[in-house]
């Protein structure tokens, strides 16, 4: 809701998949953006009718679609996307640009910030406006420090982690006007182009579970599963959660590398993380310590994961997880 702290500020929210639907990270960005100023959504590809309708529900009055000119312009490598955003920032005189914290968006955000001389905050878990300007909270050094940083330039570019807030539509839906902005990428931006793109089948065999990096609930298994991820997957499905794992479970070949959480895997910050048969080694903690609620299931009461757990169950995961799944299904029913 606009108030004296939001007055006069223009916030661009960059949509990840405007040609399909608004995914949860985009809905979360729009929720954050409403508290910062007047929101303009930006799409680097033609939006679907569903996206435009959902933007209206989130109170977005303007969607700016960048039309890329030139033979190679639709290659969509990061320099092209960054130049399109430079044009969007210039046209709208934006004060803040918010992107979701994907690998690609971190690079686009960095290129944009460099091109326009803006301050950049990567992987923020909260964004607000303070006396120093736009402020981002983030967890750093493998979860050992929480820091707050302020952008001191007129424009702030911020990438925001998934699950930073619970997405909520605006109190009143509005009509979203779609405007187009022509952008001709420079020769240097198109000096490397995308030649082909092949989409692989999901590593989880098309389970329909949410993506690990952006899931609100994650159930992770470690060496304590002894290779049987059945109870982990069953609890995940009862909760609507993603499945994660430790590196040891990945190295054993029990799950694929995309499920690895940690310093050399995916960094997550779900609302609830459940770790089963996981000791809580620093390399693993670094990727999950920012979770809002940490639940540990381990048969060793001295396991280090209990040091960071909000709730702990000392027991055999093969007994505990099925009971938890059953209780959740009964509750839902
Ligand atoms: C350079 C480097 C990078 C690394 N990067 C990562 C990374 O990104 N992510 C990562 O996870 N690891 C990483 N590691 C490995 C990390 O250091 C640990 O070895 C690993 O996280 C431990 O995995 P684990 O908890 O599954 O196994 P363990 O440490 O062996 O713990 C297994 C736990 O299961 C419990 N258990 C056993 N049986 C049961 C049961 N029936 N029910 C309940 N509990 C049970 C045990 O009490 C124990 O606590 C990295 C290591 C190095 C050197």
Coordinates of C-alpha atoms and ligand atoms in Angstrom, one line a residue:
X1 CA 0.0 0.0 0.0
X2 CA 1.5 3.4 -1.0
X3 CA 2.2 5.7 2.0
X4 CA 4.7 8.5 2.7
X5 CA 7.6 6.0 2.5
X6 CA 6.6 4.9 -1.0
X7 CA 5.6 8.2 -2.5
X8 CA 7.1 9.2 -5.8
X9 CA 9.3 6.0 -6.1
X10 CA 9.0 3.9 -9.2
X11 CA 9.8 0.2 -8.8
X12 CA 10.4 -2.1 -11.8
X13 CA 9.8 -5.8 -11.3
X14 CA 11.4 -8.0 -13.9
X15 CA 9.2 -11.0 -14.8
X16 CA 11.0 -14.3 -15.4
X17 CA 8.4 -16.2 -17.5
X18 CA 5.9 -13.6 -18.8
X19 CA 5.1 -15.8 -21.8
X20 CA 3.6 -18.4 -19.4
X21 CA 2.3 -17.4 -16.0
X22 CA 3.5 -15.5 -13.0
X23 CA 5.6 -17.9 -10.9
X24 CA 5.8 -17.6 -7.2
X25 CA 9.1 -15.6 -7.1
X26 CA 7.6 -13.0 -9.4
X27 CA 4.4 -12.8 -7.2
X28 CA 6.7 -12.4 -4.2
X29 CA 8.6 -9.5 -5.9
X30 CA 5.3 -7.8 -6.7
X31 CA 4.2 -8.1 -3.1
X32 CA 7.5 -6.5 -1.9
X33 CA 7.5 -3.8 -4.6
X34 CA 4.0 -2.6 -3.6
X35 CA 5.5 -1.5 -0.3
X36 CA 8.3 0.4 -2.0
X37 CA 6.5 2.5 -4.5
X38 CA 4.5 2.5 -7.8
X39 CA 5.1 -0.8 -9.5
X40 CA 5.8 -1.3 -13.2
X41 CA 6.3 -4.9 -14.4
X42 CA 8.9 -5.5 -17.2
X43 CA 8.7 -8.4 -19.6
X44 CA 11.5 -9.2 -21.9
X45 CA 9.2 -11.4 -24.0
X46 CA 5.6 -11.1 -25.1
X47 CA 3.4 -11.8 -22.1
X48 CA 0.6 -14.3 -22.0
X49 CA -3.0 -13.2 -21.3
X50 CA -2.7 -15.1 -18.0
X51 CA 0.3 -13.0 -16.9
X52 CA -1.5 -9.7 -17.7
X53 CA -4.5 -10.8 -15.7
X54 CA -2.4 -11.9 -12.8
X55 CA -0.5 -8.6 -12.8
X56 CA -3.9 -6.8 -12.5
X57 CA -4.7 -9.0 -9.4
X58 CA -1.4 -7.9 -7.9
X59 CA -2.3 -4.2 -8.4
X60 CA 0.2 -3.6 -11.3
X61 CA -1.2 -0.8 -13.6
X62 CA 1.6 -0.9 -16.2
X63 CA 3.5 -3.7 -17.9
X64 CA 6.4 -2.6 -20.1
X65 CA 7.3 -5.1 -22.8
X66 CA 10.7 -4.7 -24.5
X67 CA 10.6 -5.5 -28.2
X68 CA 14.1 -6.4 -29.3
X69 CA 15.1 -5.2 -32.7
X70 CA 17.7 -6.8 -35.0
X71 CA 18.4 -10.3 -36.4
X72 CA 20.1 -11.8 -33.4
X73 CA 18.3 -9.8 -30.7
X74 CA 16.0 -12.6 -29.5
X75 CA 19.0 -14.7 -28.5
X76 CA 18.3 -13.5 -24.9
X77 CA 21.8 -13.8 -23.6
X78 CA 22.4 -11.8 -20.5
X79 CA 24.0 -8.7 -22.1
X80 CA 20.9 -8.3 -24.3
X81 CA 18.6 -8.6 -21.3
X82 CA 20.7 -6.1 -19.4
X83 CA 20.5 -3.5 -22.3
X84 CA 16.8 -4.0 -22.5
X85 CA 16.5 -3.2 -18.8
X86 CA 18.8 -0.1 -19.1
X87 CA 16.2 1.1 -21.7
X88 CA 13.3 0.3 -19.3
X89 CA 15.0 2.1 -16.4
X90 CA 15.7 5.2 -18.5
X91 CA 12.2 5.4 -19.9
X92 CA 10.5 5.0 -16.6
X93 CA 13.1 6.9 -14.5
X94 CA 12.9 4.0 -12.1
X95 CA 14.3 4.2 -8.6
X96 CA 14.4 0.5 -7.8
X97 CA 14.7 -2.7 -10.0
X98 CA 13.8 -6.0 -8.5
X99 CA 14.7 -9.4 -10.0
X100 CA 14.4 -12.9 -8.6
X101 CA 17.7 -14.4 -7.5
X102 CA 18.4 -16.9 -10.2
X103 CA 21.9 -17.4 -11.6
X104 CA 20.9 -15.6 -14.8
X105 CA 19.2 -12.7 -13.0
X106 CA 22.2 -12.2 -10.8
X107 CA 24.3 -11.7 -13.9
X108 CA 21.7 -9.5 -15.6
X109 CA 21.4 -7.4 -12.4
X110 CA 25.1 -7.0 -12.2
X111 CA 25.4 -5.9 -15.8
X112 CA 22.5 -3.5 -15.5
X113 CA 23.9 -1.9 -12.3
X114 CA 27.3 -1.6 -13.9
X115 CA 25.9 0.0 -17.0
X116 CA 23.9 2.7 -15.2
X117 CA 26.2 3.2 -12.2
X118 CA 23.6 1.8 -9.7
X119 CA 24.2 0.1 -6.4
X120 CA 23.5 -3.6 -6.4
X121 CA 22.4 -6.0 -3.7
X122 CA 22.3 -9.7 -4.6
X123 CA 20.3 -12.4 -2.8
X124 CA 18.4 -10.1 -0.5
X125 CA 16.0 -11.8 2.0
X126 CA 14.1 -8.6 2.7
X127 CA 13.9 -5.2 1.0
X128 CA 12.8 -1.9 2.6
X129 CA 13.5 1.8 2.5
X130 CA 15.6 3.3 5.4
X131 CA 17.3 6.6 6.1
X132 CA 20.2 5.6 3.8
X133 CA 17.9 4.6 0.9
X134 CA 16.9 1.2 -0.3
X135 CA 18.0 -1.4 2.2
X136 CA 18.5 -5.2 1.7
X137 CA 19.0 -7.8 4.4
X138 CA 21.0 -10.8 3.4
X139 CA 22.7 -13.8 5.0
X140 CA 26.4 -14.3 4.0
X141 CA 29.5 -16.5 4.6
X142 CA 27.6 -19.7 4.5
X143 CA 24.9 -18.5 6.9
X144 CA 27.3 -17.3 9.6
X145 CA 26.4 -13.6 9.3
X146 CA 23.3 -11.6 8.8
X147 CA 24.0 -8.2 7.2
X148 CA 21.9 -5.2 6.2
X149 CA 23.2 -3.1 3.3
X150 CA 21.9 0.2 1.9
X151 CA 22.2 1.4 -1.7
X152 CA 23.4 5.0 -1.8
X153 CA 22.9 5.6 -5.5
X154 CA 19.7 7.0 -6.9
X155 CA 18.9 3.7 -8.5
X156 CA 19.0 0.4 -6.6
X157 CA 19.2 -3.0 -8.3
X158 CA 18.2 -5.9 -6.0
X159 CA 17.9 -9.6 -6.6
X160 CA 15.6 -11.2 -4.0
X161 CA 15.7 -14.8 -2.8
X162 CA 12.6 -17.0 -3.2
X163 CA 10.3 -17.1 -0.1
X164 CA 11.4 -13.7 1.2
X165 CA 7.7 -13.0 1.7
X166 CA 4.4 -14.7 1.4
X167 CA 3.0 -13.5 -1.9
X168 CA -0.4 -11.7 -1.6
X169 CA -2.6 -10.1 -4.3
X170 CA -3.5 -6.4 -4.0
X171 CA -6.6 -5.5 -1.9
X172 CA -8.2 -4.4 -5.2
X173 CA -7.5 -5.7 -8.7
X174 CA -6.7 -3.1 -11.4
X175 CA -6.6 -3.0 -15.1
X176 CA -3.0 -3.5 -16.4
X177 CA -2.0 -1.4 -19.4
X178 CA 0.6 -3.0 -21.7
X179 CA 3.1 -0.7 -23.3
X180 CA 5.9 -1.6 -25.7
X181 CA 9.4 -0.3 -25.7
X182 CA 11.7 -0.9 -28.8
X183 CA 15.3 -1.8 -27.9
X184 CA 18.1 -2.3 -30.4
X185 CA 20.9 -4.2 -28.6
X186 CA 24.4 -3.1 -29.3
X187 CA 26.9 -5.0 -31.4
X188 CA 28.8 -6.0 -28.3
X189 CA 25.7 -7.3 -26.5
X190 CA 25.0 -9.6 -29.5
X191 CA 28.6 -10.6 -30.1
X192 CA 27.7 -14.0 -28.6
X193 CA 24.4 -15.5 -29.5
X194 CA 22.3 -18.5 -28.5
X195 CA 22.5 -21.0 -31.3
X196 CA 20.3 -23.8 -29.9
X197 CA 18.4 -24.7 -26.8
X198 CA 17.4 -28.2 -25.7
X199 CA 15.1 -28.7 -22.7
X200 CA 15.8 -31.9 -20.8
X201 CA 13.2 -34.0 -19.0
X202 CA 13.1 -33.0 -15.3
X203 CA 15.7 -34.9 -13.3
X204 CA 12.9 -36.0 -10.9
X205 CA 11.1 -37.8 -13.7
X206 CA 8.4 -35.3 -13.8
X207 CA 7.2 -35.6 -10.2
X208 CA 5.5 -32.3 -10.4
X209 CA 7.2 -31.2 -7.2
X210 CA 8.3 -27.5 -6.9
X211 CA 11.7 -26.4 -7.9
X212 CA 14.2 -26.8 -5.0
X213 CA 15.6 -23.3 -5.1
X214 CA 12.2 -21.6 -4.8
X215 CA 10.1 -24.2 -2.9
X216 CA 8.4 -23.0 0.3
X217 CA 8.8 -26.4 1.9
X218 CA 11.8 -28.8 1.5
X219 CA 12.3 -32.3 2.8
X220 CA 16.0 -33.3 2.5
X221 CA 17.6 -36.7 3.1
X222 CA 21.2 -37.6 3.9
X223 CA 23.3 -40.6 4.5
X224 CA 21.0 -41.7 7.3
X225 CA 18.4 -42.7 4.6
X226 CA 20.8 -45.5 3.7
X227 CA 19.8 -44.9 0.1
X228 CA 16.0 -45.3 0.6
X229 CA 14.6 -41.9 -0.3
X230 CA 11.0 -43.3 -0.3
X231 CA 10.0 -41.8 3.2
X232 CA 11.6 -38.5 2.2
X233 CA 9.7 -38.3 -1.1
X234 CA 6.5 -39.4 0.5
X235 CA 6.7 -36.7 3.2
X236 CA 7.6 -34.2 0.5
X237 CA 4.5 -35.1 -1.5
X238 CA 2.3 -35.0 1.6
X239 CA 3.5 -31.4 2.2
X240 CA 3.8 -30.3 -1.5
X241 CA 7.5 -29.9 -0.9
X242 CA 10.7 -30.2 -3.0
X243 CA 13.1 -33.0 -2.3
X244 CA 16.7 -32.1 -1.3
X245 CA 19.8 -34.0 -0.3
X246 CA 23.3 -33.8 1.1
X247 CA 26.3 -34.2 -1.0
X248 CA 27.0 -37.6 0.5
X249 CA 23.6 -38.8 -0.7
X250 CA 24.4 -37.4 -4.1
X251 CA 27.9 -38.9 -4.2
X252 CA 26.4 -42.3 -3.3
X253 CA 24.2 -42.0 -6.4
X254 CA 21.0 -42.0 -4.4
X255 CA 19.7 -38.8 -5.9
X256 CA 20.8 -36.5 -8.7
X257 CA 23.1 -33.5 -8.2
X258 CA 20.3 -31.0 -8.8
X259 CA 18.9 -32.1 -5.3
X260 CA 22.2 -31.2 -3.5
X261 CA 21.8 -28.4 -0.9
X262 CA 24.9 -26.7 0.3
X263 CA 28.0 -24.8 -0.4
X264 CA 28.6 -26.7 -3.7
X265 CA 24.9 -27.2 -4.4
X266 CA 21.7 -25.2 -4.3
X267 CA 21.2 -22.5 -1.6
X268 CA 17.7 -22.5 -0.3
X269 CA 15.6 -20.4 2.1
X270 CA 12.3 -22.1 2.4
X271 CA 9.6 -21.4 5.0
X272 CA 10.2 -24.9 6.4
X273 CA 13.2 -27.2 5.9
X274 CA 13.0 -30.8 7.2
X275 CA 16.4 -32.6 7.3
X276 CA 16.2 -36.4 7.8
X277 CA 19.4 -38.5 8.5
X278 CA 21.5 -35.4 8.0
X279 CA 24.3 -34.5 10.4
X280 CA 24.4 -30.8 9.7
X281 CA 27.9 -30.4 8.4
X282 CA 29.0 -26.8 7.7
X283 CA 29.1 -27.4 4.0
X284 CA 25.4 -28.4 4.1
X285 CA 24.4 -25.7 6.6
X286 CA 25.7 -23.0 4.3
X287 CA 23.0 -23.9 1.8
X288 CA 20.0 -24.1 4.2
X289 CA 20.7 -22.1 7.3
X290 CA 18.6 -19.2 6.0
X291 CA 15.4 -21.4 6.2
X292 CA 12.7 -19.8 8.4
X293 CA 12.0 -23.0 10.4
X294 CA 14.4 -25.9 10.6
X295 CA 13.2 -29.3 11.6
X296 CA 15.7 -32.2 12.1
X297 CA 15.0 -35.9 12.3
X298 CA 18.1 -37.8 13.5
X299 CA 18.6 -40.9 15.6
X300 CA 21.7 -39.4 17.3
X301 CA 20.7 -36.8 19.9
X302 CA 24.3 -35.3 19.7
X303 CA 24.1 -34.7 16.0
X304 CA 25.2 -31.1 15.2
X305 CA 22.1 -30.4 13.2
X306 CA 20.1 -30.1 16.4
X307 CA 22.2 -27.0 17.2
X308 CA 20.5 -25.0 14.5
X309 CA 17.1 -26.8 14.5
X310 CA 13.9 -25.1 15.7
X311 CA 12.3 -28.5 16.2
X312 CA 14.1 -31.8 16.6
X313 CA 12.9 -35.4 16.6
X314 CA 15.3 -38.0 17.9
X315 CA 14.4 -41.2 16.2
X316 CA 14.7 -43.4 13.2
X317 CA 13.7 -41.5 10.0
X318 CA 12.1 -44.7 8.7
X319 CA 9.6 -44.6 11.6
X320 CA 9.2 -40.8 12.0
X321 CA 8.7 -39.6 8.4
X322 CA 5.8 -42.0 7.5
X323 CA 4.0 -41.0 10.7
X324 CA 4.5 -37.3 9.9
X325 CA 3.2 -37.9 6.3
X326 CA 0.2 -39.8 7.6
X327 CA -0.6 -37.0 10.1
X328 CA -0.3 -34.3 7.5
X329 CA -2.6 -36.1 5.0
X330 CA -5.1 -36.8 7.8
X331 CA -5.0 -33.1 8.7
X332 CA -5.4 -32.0 5.1
X333 CA -8.3 -34.5 4.7
Ligands
LIG1 C1 34.7 -29.0 -0.6 C2 33.4 -29.7 0.0 C3 32.2 -29.2 -0.4 C4 31.0 -29.8 0.1 N1 29.8 -29.4 -0.3 C5 28.7 -29.9 0.3 C6 27.4 -29.4 -0.1 O1 27.2 -28.5 -0.9 N2 26.3 -30.0 0.5 C7 26.4 -31.0 1.5 O2 25.4 -31.5 2.0 N3 27.7 -31.5 1.8 C8 28.8 -31.0 1.2 N4 30.0 -31.5 1.6 C9 30.0 -32.7 2.4 C10 29.8 -32.3 3.9 O3 31.1 -31.9 4.4 C11 29.3 -33.6 4.7 O4 30.2 -34.6 4.5 C12 27.9 -34.0 4.3 O5 27.0 -32.9 4.3 C13 27.4 -35.0 5.2 O6 26.2 -35.6 4.7 P1 25.2 -36.4 5.6 O7 24.7 -35.4 6.7 O8 24.2 -37.0 4.7 O9 26.0 -37.6 6.2 P2 26.6 -37.8 7.6 O10 27.5 -36.7 8.1 O11 27.2 -39.2 7.6 O12 25.3 -37.8 8.6 C14 24.4 -38.8 8.6 C15 23.4 -38.6 9.7 O13 22.3 -39.5 9.7 C16 22.0 -39.9 11.0 N5 21.3 -41.2 10.9 C17 21.8 -42.4 10.6 N6 20.9 -43.3 10.5 C18 19.7 -42.6 10.8 C19 18.3 -43.1 10.8 N7 18.0 -44.3 10.6 N8 17.4 -42.1 11.2 C20 17.7 -40.9 11.4 N9 19.0 -40.4 11.4 C21 20.0 -41.3 11.0 C22 23.3 -40.0 11.7 O14 23.2 -39.8 13.1 C23 24.1 -38.8 11.1 O15 23.9 -37.6 11.9 C24 31.1 -30.9 1.1 C25 32.4 -31.3 1.4 C26 33.5 -30.8 0.9 C27 34.9 -31.2 1.4

